[in-house]
mmCIF file of C-alpha atoms and ligand atoms in Angstrom:
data_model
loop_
_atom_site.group_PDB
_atom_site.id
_atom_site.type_symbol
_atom_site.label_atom_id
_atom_site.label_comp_id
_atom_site.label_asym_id
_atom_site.label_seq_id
_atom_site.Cartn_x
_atom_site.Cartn_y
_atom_site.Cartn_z
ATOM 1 C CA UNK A 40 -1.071 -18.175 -2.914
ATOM 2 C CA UNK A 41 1.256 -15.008 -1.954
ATOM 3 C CA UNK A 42 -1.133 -12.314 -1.007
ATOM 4 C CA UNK A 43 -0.659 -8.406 -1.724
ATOM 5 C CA UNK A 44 -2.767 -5.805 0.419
ATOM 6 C CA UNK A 45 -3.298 -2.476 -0.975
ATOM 7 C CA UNK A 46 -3.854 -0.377 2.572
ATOM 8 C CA UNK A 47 -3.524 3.457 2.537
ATOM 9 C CA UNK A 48 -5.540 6.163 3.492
ATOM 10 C CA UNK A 49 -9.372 7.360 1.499
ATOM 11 C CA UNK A 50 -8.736 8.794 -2.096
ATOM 12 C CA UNK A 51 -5.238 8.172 -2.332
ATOM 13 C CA UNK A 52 -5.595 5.888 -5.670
ATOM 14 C CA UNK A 53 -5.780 2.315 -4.026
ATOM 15 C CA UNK A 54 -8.132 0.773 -6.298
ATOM 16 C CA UNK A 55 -7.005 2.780 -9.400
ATOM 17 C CA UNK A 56 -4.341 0.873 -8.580
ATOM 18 C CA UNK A 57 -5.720 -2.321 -7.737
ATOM 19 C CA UNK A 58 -7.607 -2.235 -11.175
ATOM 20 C CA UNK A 59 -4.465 -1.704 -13.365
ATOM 21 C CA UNK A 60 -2.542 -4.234 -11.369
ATOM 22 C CA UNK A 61 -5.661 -7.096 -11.313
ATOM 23 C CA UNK A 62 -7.158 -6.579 -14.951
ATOM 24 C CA UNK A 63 -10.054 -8.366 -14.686
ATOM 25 C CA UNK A 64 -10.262 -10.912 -12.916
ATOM 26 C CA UNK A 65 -12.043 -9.303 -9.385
ATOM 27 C CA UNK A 66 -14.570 -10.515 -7.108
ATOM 28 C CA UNK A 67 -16.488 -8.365 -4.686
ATOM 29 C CA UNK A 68 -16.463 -9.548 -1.492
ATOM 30 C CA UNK A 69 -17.854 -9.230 2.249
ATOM 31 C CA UNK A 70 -15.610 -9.784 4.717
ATOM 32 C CA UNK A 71 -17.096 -12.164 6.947
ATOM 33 C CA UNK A 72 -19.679 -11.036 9.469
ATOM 34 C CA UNK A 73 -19.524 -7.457 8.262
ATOM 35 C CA UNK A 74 -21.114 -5.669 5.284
ATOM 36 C CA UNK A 75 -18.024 -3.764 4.442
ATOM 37 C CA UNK A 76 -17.085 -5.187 0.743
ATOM 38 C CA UNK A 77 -13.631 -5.330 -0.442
ATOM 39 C CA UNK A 78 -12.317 -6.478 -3.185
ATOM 40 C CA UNK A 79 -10.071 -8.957 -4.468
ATOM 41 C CA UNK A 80 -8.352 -9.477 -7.761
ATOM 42 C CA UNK A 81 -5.131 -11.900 -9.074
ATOM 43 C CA UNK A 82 -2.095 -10.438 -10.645
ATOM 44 C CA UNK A 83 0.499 -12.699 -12.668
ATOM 45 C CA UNK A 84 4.497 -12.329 -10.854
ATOM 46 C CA UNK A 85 7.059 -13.907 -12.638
ATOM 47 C CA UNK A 86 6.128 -18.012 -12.316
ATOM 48 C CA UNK A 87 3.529 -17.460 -9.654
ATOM 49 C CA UNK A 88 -0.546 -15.631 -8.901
ATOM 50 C CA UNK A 89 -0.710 -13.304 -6.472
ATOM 51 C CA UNK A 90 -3.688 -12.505 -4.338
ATOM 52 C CA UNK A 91 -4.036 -8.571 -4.705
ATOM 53 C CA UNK A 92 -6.807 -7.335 -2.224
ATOM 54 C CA UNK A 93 -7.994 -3.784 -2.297
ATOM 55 C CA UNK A 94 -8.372 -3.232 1.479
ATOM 56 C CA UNK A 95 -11.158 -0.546 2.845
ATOM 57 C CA UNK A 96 -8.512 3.462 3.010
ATOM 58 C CA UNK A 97 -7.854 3.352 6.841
ATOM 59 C CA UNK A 98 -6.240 6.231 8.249
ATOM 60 C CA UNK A 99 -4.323 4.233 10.876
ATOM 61 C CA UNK A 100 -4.644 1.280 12.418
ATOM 62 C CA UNK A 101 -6.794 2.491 15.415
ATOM 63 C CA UNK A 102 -10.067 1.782 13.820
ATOM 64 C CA UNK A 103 -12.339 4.727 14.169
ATOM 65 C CA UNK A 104 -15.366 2.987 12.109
ATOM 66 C CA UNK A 105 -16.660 -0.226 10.797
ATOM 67 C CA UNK A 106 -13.958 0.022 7.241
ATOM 68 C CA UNK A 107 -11.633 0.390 9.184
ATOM 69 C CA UNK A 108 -11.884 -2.196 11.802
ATOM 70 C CA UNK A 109 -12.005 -4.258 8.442
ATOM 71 C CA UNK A 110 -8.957 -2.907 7.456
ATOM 72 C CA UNK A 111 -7.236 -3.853 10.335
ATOM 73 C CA UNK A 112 -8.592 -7.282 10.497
ATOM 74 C CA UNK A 113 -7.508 -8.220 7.294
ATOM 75 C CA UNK A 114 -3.904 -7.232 7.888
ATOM 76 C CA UNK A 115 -4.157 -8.712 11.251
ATOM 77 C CA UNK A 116 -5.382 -11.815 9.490
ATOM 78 C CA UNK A 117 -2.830 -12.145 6.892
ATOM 79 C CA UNK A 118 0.172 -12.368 8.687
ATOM 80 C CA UNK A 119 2.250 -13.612 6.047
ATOM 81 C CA UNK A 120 0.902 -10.881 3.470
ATOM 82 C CA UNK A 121 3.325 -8.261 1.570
ATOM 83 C CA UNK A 122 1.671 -4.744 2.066
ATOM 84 C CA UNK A 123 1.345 -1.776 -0.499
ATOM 85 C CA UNK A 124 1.073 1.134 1.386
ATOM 86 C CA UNK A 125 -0.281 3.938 -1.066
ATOM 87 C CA UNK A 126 0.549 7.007 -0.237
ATOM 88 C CA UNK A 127 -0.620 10.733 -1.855
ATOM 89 C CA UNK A 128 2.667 12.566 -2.223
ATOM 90 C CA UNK A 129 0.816 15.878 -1.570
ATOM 91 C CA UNK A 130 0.288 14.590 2.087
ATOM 92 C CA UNK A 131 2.690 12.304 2.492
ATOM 93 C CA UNK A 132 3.069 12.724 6.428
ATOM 94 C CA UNK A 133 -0.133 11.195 6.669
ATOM 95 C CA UNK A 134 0.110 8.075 4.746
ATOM 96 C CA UNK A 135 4.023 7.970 6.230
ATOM 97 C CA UNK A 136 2.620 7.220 9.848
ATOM 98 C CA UNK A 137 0.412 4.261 9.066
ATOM 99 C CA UNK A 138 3.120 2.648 6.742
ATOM 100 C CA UNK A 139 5.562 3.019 10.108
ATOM 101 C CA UNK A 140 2.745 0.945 11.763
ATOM 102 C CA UNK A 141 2.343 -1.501 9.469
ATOM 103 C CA UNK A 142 5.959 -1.919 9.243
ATOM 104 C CA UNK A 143 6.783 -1.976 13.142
ATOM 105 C CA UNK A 144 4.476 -4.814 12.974
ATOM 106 C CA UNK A 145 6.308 -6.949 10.903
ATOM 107 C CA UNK A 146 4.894 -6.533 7.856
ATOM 108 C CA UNK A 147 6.927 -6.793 4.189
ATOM 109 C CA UNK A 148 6.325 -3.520 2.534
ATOM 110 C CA UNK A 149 6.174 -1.725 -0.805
ATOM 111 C CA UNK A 150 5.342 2.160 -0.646
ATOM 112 C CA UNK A 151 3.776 3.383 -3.724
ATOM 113 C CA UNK A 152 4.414 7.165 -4.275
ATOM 114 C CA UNK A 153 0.817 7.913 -6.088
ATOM 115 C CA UNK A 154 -0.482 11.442 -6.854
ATOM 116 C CA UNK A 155 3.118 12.416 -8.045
ATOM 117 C CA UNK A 156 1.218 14.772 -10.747
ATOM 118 C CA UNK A 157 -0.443 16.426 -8.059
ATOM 119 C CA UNK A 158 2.426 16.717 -5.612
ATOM 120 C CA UNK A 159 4.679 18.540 -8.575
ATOM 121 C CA UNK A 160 1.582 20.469 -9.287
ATOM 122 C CA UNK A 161 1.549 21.512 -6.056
ATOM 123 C CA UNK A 162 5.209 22.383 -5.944
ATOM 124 C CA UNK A 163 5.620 19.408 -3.116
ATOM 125 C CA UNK A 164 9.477 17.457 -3.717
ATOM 126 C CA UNK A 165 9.283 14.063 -2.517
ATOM 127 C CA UNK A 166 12.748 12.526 -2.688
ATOM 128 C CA UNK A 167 11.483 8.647 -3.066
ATOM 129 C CA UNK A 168 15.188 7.106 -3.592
ATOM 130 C CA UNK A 169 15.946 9.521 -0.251
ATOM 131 C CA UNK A 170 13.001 7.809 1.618
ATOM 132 C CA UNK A 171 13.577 3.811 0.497
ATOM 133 C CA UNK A 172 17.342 5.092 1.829
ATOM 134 C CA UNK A 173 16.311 5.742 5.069
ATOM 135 C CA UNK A 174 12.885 2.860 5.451
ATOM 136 C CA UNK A 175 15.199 0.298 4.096
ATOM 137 C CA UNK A 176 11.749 -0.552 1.696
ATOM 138 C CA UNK A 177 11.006 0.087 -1.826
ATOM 139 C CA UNK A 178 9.694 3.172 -2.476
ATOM 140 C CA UNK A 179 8.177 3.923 -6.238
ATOM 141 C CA UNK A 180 6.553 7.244 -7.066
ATOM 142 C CA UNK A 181 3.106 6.443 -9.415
ATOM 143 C CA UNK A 182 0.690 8.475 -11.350
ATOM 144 C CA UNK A 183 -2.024 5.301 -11.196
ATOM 145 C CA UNK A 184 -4.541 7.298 -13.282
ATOM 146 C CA UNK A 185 -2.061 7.530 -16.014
ATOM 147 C CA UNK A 186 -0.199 4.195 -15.867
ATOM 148 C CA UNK A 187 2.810 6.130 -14.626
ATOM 149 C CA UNK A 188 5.502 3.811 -12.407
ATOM 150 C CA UNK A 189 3.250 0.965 -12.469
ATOM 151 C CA UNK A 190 5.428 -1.384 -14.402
ATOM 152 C CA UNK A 191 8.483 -0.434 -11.904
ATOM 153 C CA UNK A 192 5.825 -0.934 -8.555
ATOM 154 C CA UNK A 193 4.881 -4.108 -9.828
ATOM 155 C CA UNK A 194 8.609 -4.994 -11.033
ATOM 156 C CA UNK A 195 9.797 -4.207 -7.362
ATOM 157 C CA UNK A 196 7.063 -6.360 -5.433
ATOM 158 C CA UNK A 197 9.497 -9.034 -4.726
ATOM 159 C CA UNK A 198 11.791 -7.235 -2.938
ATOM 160 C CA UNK A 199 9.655 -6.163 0.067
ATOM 161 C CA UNK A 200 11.221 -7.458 3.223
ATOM 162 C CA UNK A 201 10.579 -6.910 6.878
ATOM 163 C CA UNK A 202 12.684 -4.343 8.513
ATOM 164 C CA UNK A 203 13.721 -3.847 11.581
ATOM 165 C CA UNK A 204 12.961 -0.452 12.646
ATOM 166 C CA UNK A 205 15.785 0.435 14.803
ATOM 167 C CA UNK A 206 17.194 0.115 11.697
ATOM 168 C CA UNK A 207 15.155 3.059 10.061
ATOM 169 C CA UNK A 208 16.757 4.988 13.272
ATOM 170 C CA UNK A 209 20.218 4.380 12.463
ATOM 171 C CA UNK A 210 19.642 5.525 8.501
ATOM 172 C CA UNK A 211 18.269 9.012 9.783
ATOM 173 C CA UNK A 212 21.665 9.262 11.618
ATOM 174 C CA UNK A 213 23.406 8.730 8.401
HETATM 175 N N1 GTP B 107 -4.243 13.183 -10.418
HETATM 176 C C1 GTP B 107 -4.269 11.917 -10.000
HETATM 177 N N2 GTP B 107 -5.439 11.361 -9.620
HETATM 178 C C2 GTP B 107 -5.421 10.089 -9.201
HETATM 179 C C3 GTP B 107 -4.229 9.317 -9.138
HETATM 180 N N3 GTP B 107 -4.553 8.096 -8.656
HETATM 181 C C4 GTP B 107 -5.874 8.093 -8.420
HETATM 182 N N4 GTP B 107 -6.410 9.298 -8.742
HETATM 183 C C5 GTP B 107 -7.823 9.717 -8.603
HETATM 184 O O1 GTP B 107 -8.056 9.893 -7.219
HETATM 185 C C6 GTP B 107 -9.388 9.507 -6.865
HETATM 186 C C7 GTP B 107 -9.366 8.447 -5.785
HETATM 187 O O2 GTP B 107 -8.807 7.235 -6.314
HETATM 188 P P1 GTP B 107 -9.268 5.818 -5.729
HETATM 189 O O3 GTP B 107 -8.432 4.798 -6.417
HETATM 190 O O4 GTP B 107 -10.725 5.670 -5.806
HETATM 191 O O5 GTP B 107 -8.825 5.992 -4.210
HETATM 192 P P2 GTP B 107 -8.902 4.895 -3.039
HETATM 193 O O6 GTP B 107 -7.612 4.967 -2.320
HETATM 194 O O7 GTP B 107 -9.301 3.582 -3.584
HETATM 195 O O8 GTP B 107 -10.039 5.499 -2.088
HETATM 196 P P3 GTP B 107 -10.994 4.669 -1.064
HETATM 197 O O9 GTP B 107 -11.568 3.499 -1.790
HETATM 198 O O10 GTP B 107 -12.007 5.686 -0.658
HETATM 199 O O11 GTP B 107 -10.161 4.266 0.103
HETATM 200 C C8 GTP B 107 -10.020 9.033 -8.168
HETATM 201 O O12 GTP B 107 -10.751 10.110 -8.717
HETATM 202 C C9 GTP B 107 -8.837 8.697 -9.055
HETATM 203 O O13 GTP B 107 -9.109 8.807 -10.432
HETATM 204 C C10 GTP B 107 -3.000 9.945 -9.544
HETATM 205 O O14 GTP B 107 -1.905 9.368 -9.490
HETATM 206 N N5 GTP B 107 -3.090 11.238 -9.960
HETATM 207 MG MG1 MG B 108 -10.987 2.387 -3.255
#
């Protein structure tokens, strides 16, 4: 079965998220050896299931404690595995350097824009078709509390792709 991984920093809506996009069919989980739980739900694409695992919020992927060593180990683990980086628009700097990790490993990703209430709250502009331009990845702003992009994030799965990031390079140049 394809898997998804939710990864993004603490509080930034993962497994608001994760719930809307899994229903109900979730187990809790350990991941093995540890006693940091995770959890892991199934989502319906098209024809096919989809594994949809709501990873431990890692702020990047030099672990500084136990979740996130976890956190790293399952993406190291799951090669093959399309990521969903979520990302709070009001700080998107911060989610913006781990999804650069994730992809300059290899990684197929899909950024979810979340917190987009709070960033236009906040007076914060995030220009998501600007940024897909220039990561080459899809980028879909969400309210996740509020259903808001959801059906788009999910619609848009499918077209995560590696991407080579000299390529990324070349889009800032115009
Ligand atoms: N205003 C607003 N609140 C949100 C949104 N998405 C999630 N939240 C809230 O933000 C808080 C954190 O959401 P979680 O889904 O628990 O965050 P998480 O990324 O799973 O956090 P960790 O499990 O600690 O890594 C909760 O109180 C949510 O209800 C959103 O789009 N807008
Ligand atoms: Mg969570």
């Amino acid at each position: 079965m394809k898997k998804l991984l939710l990864m993004g920093q603490s509080n930034v809506g993962k497994s608001v998220i994760f719930n809307r996009l899994s229903g109900s069919s979730v187990i809790e989980s350990n991941y093995p050896g540890t006693t940091v739980d995770f959890t892991e739900g199934r989502m319906r694409l098209g024809d096919e299931w989809v594994e949809i695992v709501d990873v431990p919020g890692t702020f990047s992927l030099e672990p500084k404690d136990k979740a996130e060593e976890v956190a790293v180990r399952m993406l190291e683990d799951e090669k093959e595995a399309t990521v969903m980086c979520v990302i709070d628009s009001s700080k998107v700097e911060r989610g913006l350097y781990m999804t650069l990790e994730i992809m300059e490993r290899g990684y197929a990703v899909i950024i979810a824009l979340n917190m987009a209430d709070v960033a236009n709250n906040a007076n914060i502009k995030i220009n998501a078709e600007k940024l897909e331009r220039i990561l080459g990845v899809p980028v879909v702003s969400t309210v996740a509390t509020r259903g808001e992009g959801l059906k788009e994030l999910v619609s848009r799965i499918e077209e995560a792709a590696p991407v080579e990031i000299g390529s990324i390079i070349r889009n800032v140049g115009g």
